[in-house]
Coordinates of C-alpha atoms (C1' of nucleotides) in Angstrom, one line a residue:
Chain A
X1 CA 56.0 -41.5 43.3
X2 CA 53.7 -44.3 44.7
X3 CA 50.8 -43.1 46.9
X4 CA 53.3 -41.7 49.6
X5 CA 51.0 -38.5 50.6
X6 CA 54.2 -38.0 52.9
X7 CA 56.7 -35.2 51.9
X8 CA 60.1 -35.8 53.2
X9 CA 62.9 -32.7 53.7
X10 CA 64.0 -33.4 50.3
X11 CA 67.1 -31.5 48.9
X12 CA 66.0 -28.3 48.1
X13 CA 67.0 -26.4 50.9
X14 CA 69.9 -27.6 53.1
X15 CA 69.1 -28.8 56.7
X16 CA 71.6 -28.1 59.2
X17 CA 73.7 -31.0 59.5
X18 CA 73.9 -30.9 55.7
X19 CA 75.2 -27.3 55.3
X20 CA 77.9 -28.3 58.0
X21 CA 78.6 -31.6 56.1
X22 CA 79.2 -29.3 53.2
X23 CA 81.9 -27.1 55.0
X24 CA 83.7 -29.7 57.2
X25 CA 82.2 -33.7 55.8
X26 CA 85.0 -34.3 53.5
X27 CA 87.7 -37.2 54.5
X28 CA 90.5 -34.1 55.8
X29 CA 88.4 -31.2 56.8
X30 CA 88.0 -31.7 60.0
X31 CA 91.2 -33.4 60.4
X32 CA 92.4 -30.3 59.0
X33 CA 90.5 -28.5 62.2
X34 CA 91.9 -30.8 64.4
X35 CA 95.6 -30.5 63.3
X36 CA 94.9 -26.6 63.8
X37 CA 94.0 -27.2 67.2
X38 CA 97.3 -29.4 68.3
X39 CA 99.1 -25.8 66.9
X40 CA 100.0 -26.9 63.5
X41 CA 99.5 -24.0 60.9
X42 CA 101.9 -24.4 57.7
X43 CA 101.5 -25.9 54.9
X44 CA 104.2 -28.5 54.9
X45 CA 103.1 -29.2 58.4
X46 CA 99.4 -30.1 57.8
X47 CA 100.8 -32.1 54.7
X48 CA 103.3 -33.8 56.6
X49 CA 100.9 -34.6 59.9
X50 CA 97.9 -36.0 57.8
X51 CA 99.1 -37.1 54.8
X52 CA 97.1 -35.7 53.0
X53 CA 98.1 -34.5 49.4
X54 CA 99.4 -31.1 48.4
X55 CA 96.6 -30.3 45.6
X56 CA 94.1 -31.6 47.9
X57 CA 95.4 -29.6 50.9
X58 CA 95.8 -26.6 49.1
X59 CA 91.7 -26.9 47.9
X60 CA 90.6 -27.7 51.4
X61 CA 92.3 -24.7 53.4
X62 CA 91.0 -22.4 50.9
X63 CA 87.9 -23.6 51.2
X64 CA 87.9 -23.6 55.3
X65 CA 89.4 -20.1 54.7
X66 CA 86.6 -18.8 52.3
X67 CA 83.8 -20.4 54.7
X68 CA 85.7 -18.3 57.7
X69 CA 87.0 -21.5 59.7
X70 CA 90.4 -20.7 59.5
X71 CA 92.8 -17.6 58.7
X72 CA 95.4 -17.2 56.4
X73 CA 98.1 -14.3 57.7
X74 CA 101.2 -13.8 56.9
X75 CA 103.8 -14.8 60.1
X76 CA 107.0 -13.3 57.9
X77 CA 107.6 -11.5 55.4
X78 CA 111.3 -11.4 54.0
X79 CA 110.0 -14.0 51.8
X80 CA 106.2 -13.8 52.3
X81 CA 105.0 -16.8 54.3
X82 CA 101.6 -17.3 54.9
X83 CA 100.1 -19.9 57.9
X84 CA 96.5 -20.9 58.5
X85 CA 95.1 -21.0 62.3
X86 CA 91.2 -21.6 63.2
X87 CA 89.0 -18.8 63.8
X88 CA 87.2 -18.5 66.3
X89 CA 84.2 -20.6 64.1
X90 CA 87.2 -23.3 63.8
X91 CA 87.3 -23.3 67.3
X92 CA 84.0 -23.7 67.9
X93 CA 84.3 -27.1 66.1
X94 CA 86.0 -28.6 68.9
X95 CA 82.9 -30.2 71.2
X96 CA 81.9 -32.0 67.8
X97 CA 85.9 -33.2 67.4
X98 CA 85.4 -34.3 70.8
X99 CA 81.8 -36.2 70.2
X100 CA 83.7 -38.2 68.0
X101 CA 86.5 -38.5 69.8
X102 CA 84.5 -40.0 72.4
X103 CA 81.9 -42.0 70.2
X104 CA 86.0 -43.2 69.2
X105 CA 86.6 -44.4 72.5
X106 CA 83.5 -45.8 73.3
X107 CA 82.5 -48.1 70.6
X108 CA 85.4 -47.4 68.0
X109 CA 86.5 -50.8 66.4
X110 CA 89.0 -52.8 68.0
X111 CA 88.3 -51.2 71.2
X112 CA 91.8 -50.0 71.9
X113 CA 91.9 -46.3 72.2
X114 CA 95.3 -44.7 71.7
X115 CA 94.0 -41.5 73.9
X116 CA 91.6 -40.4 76.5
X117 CA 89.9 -37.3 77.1
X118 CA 90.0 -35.9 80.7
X119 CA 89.0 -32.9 82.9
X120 CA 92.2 -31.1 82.8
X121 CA 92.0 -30.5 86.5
X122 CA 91.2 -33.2 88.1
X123 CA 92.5 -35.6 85.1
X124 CA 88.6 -37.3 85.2
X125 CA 87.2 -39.1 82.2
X126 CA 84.9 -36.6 80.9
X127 CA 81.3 -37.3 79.8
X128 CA 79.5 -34.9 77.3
X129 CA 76.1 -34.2 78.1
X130 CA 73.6 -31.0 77.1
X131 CA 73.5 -27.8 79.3
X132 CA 69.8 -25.9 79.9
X133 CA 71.0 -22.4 81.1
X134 CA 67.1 -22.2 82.1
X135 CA 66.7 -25.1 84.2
X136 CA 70.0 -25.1 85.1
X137 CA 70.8 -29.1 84.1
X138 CA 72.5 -31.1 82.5
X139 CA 70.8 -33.6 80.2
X140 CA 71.2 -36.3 77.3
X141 CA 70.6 -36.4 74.0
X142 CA 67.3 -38.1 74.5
X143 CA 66.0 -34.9 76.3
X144 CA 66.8 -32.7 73.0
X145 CA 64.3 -31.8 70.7
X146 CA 64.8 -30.0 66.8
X147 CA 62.3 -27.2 66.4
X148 CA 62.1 -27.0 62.5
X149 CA 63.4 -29.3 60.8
X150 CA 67.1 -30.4 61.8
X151 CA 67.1 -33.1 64.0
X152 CA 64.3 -34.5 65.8
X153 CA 65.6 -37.2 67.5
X154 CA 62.0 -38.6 67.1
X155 CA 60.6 -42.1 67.1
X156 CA 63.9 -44.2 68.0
X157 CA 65.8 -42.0 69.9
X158 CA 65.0 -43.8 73.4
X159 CA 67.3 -46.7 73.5
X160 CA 69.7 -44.2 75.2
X161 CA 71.4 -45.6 78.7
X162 CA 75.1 -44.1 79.6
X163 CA 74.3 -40.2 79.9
X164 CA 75.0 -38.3 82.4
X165 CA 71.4 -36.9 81.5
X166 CA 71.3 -34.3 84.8
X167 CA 74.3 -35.9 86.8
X168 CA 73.4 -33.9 89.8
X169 CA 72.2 -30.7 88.8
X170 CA 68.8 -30.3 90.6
Chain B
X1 CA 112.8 -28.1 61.8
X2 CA 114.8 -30.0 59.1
X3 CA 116.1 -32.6 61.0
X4 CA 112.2 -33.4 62.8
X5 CA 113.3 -34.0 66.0
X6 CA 110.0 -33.9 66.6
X7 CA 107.8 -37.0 66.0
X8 CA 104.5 -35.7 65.5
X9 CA 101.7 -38.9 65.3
X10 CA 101.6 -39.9 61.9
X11 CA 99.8 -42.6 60.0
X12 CA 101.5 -45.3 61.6
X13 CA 98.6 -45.9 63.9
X14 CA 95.7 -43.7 63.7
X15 CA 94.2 -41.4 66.5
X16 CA 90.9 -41.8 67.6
X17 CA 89.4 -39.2 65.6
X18 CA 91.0 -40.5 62.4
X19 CA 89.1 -44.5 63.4
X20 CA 85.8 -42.5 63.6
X21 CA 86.0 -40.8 60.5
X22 CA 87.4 -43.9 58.7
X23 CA 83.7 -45.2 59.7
X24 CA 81.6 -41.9 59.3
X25 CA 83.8 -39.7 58.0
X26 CA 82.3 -39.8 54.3
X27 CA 79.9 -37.4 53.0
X28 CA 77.2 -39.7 53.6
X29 CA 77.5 -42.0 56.8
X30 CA 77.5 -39.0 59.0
X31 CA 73.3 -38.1 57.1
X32 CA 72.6 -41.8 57.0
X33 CA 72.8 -42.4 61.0
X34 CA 70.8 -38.6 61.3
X35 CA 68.0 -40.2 58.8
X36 CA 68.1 -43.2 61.2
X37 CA 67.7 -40.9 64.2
X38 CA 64.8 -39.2 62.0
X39 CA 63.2 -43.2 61.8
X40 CA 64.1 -43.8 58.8
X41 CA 64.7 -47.7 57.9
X42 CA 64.5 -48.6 54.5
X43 CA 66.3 -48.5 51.1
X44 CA 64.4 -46.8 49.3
X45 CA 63.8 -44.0 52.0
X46 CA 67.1 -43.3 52.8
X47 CA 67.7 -43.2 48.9
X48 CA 64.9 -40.5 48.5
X49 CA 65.3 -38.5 51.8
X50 CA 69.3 -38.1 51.3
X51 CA 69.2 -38.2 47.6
X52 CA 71.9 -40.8 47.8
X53 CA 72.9 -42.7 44.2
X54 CA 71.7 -46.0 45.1
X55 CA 75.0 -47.9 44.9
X56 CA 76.9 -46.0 47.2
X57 CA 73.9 -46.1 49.8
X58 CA 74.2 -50.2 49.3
X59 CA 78.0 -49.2 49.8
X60 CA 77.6 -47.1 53.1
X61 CA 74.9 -49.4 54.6
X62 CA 77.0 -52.6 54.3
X63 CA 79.8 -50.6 55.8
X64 CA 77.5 -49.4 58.9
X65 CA 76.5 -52.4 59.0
X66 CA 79.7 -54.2 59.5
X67 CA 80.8 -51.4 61.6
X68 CA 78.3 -52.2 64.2
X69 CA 76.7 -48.9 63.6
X70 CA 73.3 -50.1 61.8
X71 CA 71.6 -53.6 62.0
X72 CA 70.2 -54.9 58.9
X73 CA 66.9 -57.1 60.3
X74 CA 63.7 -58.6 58.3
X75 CA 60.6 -56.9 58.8
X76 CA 58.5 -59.2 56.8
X77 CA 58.7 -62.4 55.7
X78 CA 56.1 -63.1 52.7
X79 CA 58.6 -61.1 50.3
X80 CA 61.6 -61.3 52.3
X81 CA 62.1 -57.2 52.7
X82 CA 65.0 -55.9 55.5
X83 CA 65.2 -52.4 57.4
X84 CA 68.1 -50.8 58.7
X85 CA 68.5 -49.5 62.4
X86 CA 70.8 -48.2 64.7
X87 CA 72.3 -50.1 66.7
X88 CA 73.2 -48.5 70.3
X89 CA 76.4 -47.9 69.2
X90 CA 74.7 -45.7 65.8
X91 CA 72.5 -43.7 68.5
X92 CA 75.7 -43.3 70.7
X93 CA 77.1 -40.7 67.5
X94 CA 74.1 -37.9 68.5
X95 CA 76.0 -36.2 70.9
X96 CA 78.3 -35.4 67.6
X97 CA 75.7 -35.1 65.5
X98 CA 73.8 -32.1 67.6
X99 CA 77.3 -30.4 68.4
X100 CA 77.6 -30.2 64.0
X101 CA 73.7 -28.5 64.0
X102 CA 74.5 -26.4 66.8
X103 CA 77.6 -25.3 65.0
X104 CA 75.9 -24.6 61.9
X105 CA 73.3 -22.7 64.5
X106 CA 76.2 -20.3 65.2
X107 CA 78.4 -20.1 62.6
X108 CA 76.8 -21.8 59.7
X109 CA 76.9 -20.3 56.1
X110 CA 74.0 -17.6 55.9
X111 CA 73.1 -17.3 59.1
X112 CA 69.6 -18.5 58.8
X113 CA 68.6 -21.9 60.8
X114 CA 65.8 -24.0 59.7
X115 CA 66.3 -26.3 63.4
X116 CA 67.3 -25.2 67.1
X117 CA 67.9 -27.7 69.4
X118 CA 66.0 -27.5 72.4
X119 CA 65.8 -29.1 75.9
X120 CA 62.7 -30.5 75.3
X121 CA 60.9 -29.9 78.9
X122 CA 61.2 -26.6 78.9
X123 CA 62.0 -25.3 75.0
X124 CA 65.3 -23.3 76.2
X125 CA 67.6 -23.5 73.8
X126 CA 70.8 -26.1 74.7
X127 CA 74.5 -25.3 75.3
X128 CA 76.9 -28.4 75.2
X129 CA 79.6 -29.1 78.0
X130 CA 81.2 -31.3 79.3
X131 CA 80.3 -32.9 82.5
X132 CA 82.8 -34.3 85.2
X133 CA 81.8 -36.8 87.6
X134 CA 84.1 -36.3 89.9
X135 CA 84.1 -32.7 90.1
X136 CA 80.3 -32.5 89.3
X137 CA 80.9 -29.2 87.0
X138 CA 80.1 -28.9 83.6
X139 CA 82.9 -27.1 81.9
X140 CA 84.1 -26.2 78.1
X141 CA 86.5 -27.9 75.7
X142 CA 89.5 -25.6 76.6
X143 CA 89.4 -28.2 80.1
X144 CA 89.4 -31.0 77.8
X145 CA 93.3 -32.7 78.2
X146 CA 94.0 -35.6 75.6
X147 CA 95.7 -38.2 77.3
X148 CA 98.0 -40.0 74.7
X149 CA 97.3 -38.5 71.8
X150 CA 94.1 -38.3 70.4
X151 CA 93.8 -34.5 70.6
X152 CA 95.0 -32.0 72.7
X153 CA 93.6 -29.0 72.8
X154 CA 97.3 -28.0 73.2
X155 CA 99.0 -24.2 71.5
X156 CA 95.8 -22.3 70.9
X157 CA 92.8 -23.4 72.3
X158 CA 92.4 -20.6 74.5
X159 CA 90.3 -18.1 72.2
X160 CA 87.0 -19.6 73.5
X161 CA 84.1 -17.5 75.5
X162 CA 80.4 -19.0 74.7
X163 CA 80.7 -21.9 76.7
X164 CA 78.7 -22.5 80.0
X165 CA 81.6 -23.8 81.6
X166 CA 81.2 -24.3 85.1
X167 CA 77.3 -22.8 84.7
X168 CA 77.0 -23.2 88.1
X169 CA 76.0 -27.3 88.4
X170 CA 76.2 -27.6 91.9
Chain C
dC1 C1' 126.6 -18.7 42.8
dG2 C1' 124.4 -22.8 44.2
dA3 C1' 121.6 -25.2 47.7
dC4 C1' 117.7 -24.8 50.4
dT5 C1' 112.8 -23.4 52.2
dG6 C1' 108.0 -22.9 52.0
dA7 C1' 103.9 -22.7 49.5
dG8 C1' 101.9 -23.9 46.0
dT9 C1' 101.0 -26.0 40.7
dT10 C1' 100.9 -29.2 37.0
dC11 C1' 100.8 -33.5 35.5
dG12 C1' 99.0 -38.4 34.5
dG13 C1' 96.6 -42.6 36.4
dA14 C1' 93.5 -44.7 39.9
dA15 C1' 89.6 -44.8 42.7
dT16 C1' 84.8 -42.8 43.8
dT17 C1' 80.6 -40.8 42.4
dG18 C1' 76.2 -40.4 40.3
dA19 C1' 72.1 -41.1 37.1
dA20 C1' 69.5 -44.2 34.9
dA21 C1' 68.2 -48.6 33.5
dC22 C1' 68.0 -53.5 34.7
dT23 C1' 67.2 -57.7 37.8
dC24 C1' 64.6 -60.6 40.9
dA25 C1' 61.3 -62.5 44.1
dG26 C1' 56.9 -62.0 45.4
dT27 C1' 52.3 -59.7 45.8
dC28 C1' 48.1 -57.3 44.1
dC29 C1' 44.4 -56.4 40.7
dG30 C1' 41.0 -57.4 37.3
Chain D
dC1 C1' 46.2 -66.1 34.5
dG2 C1' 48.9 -62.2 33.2
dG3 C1' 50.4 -57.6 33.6
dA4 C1' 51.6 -53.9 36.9
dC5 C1' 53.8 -52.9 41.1
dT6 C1' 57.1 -53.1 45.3
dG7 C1' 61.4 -53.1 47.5
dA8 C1' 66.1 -54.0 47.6
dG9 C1' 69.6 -54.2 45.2
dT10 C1' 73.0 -54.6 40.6
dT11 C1' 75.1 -53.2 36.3
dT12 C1' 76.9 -49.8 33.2
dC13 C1' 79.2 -45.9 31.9
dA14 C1' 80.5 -41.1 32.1
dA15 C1' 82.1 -37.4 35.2
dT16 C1' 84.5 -36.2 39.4
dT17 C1' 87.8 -36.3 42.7
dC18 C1' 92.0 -38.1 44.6
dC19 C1' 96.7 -39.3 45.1
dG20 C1' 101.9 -39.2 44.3
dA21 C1' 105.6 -37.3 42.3
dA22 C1' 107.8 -33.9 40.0
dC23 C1' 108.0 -29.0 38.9
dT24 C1' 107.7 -23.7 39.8
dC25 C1' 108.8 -19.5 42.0
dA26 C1' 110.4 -16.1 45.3
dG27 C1' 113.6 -15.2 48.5
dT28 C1' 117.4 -16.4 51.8
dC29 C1' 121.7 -18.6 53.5
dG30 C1' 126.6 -19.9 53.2

DNA sequence: CGACTGAGTTCGGAATTGAAACTCAGTCCG
DNA sequence: CGGACTGAGTTTCAATTCCGAACTCAGTCG
């Protein structure tokens, strides 16, 4: 096309965000993920909490299921019931529920926020921030860099201003 | 069960998470905002980097737009010709965005990573925590209480073991 | 035996996509 | 001057996907 010399990641292979966007970036899925961590598992339960429709339920937690985010075992079996809980991969979706949840609280529309996340033991607001096992800080996003081909919060990310970005740390 | 004492938060108002994904939640937003981070501005970019149909990205821009998310601003004047950018509230979602690639790091379809996130002073590979003022620790999302209830990493969120939680920070 | 549970399925109809072609203003080239 | 080109969108129409409500099925309770 045109003289753009420039090749951009184009489709062909999936960058990271994508291939996550393809397990959990539909409207429920990671409602779904987020219903299994408050502790609901059943079928009627997830339909009931979300409102989300029954074929449409049914689809997604097969699909979590067959990409190994959640379970589905049997918890009786006079007449065999089945319930879904998160795997330990489900679980691992939690710091990105709680990005949002954040993001929610921060600049969510209306600017009322119905819930906030603290530091169970000391009931602080939290903040998010980056940990460097290496240099043993905490840092912001501004301070992360994509080797490959994923993210590279490259020539905008800057504008950046309420991190903790090393707190104390050093 | 039948009679529901229980009144578990349904649609009447929705939680924090559900606002956020009522504004990103779509297949697309979530890759728009990461093209922005990438410095991507215009139309026609974002329509051949994401491989977006071209009505729905006029669909999803408007939206970010209204949402605060993106700012649509003329770069030139002779033909009038606008650009899309994050606003600070748009570069505020990267702390979700880098906790989805870091998922798909560890539990992503295949296995193989084309991206690792780095800290970018030193090339160690990040963790995420959570970072509390007051108690200057960093910890992991099983410390994470939802006051209200936006979430609450309440029955089973117990299961976790890769997180730096409480590194050392101090 | 009849009512009830829980976990799904099977319908239509409604709303969203997606691909490709078309519009419009203005600029560039010969 | 006129045709080709840009960039940012529309329009059109077929193909998906979604929703809501009703229906199935196995097994249990009273």
């Amino acid at each position: 096309m045109g003289g753009s010399s420039e090749q951009k990641s184009n489709q062909r292979e999936a960058t990271a965000i994508e291939r996550t966007l393809e397990a959990v970036g539909d409207r429920w899925s990671i409602l779904l993920v987020r219903a299994g961590l408050r502790g609901i598992r059943r079928f009627d339960d997830f339909c009931a909490d979300l409102g989300i429709a029954r074929p449409v339920l049914t689809d997604r937690l097969r699909r979590l299921v067959r990409l190994g985010i959640m379970e589905r075992t049997p918890y009786q079996e006079k007449p065999v019931r089945y319930e879904y809980r998160l795997t330990e991969a489900g679980l691992a979706l939690s710091p990105a529920l709680v990005a949002l949840v954040r993001w929610s609280e921060e600049y969510g529309a209306g600017g009322i926020s119905d819930s906030r996340l603290v530091h169970s033991t000391c009931g602080t607001e939290l903040e998010q921030a980056f940990w460097c096992r290496r240099c043993q800080t905490t840092f912001g996003p501004q301070a992360v860099k994509g080797v490959g081909r994923g993210v590279d919060a490259g020539p905008q990310a800057d504008v950046h201003k309420d991190v903790p970005a090393g707190g104390s740390a050093k």
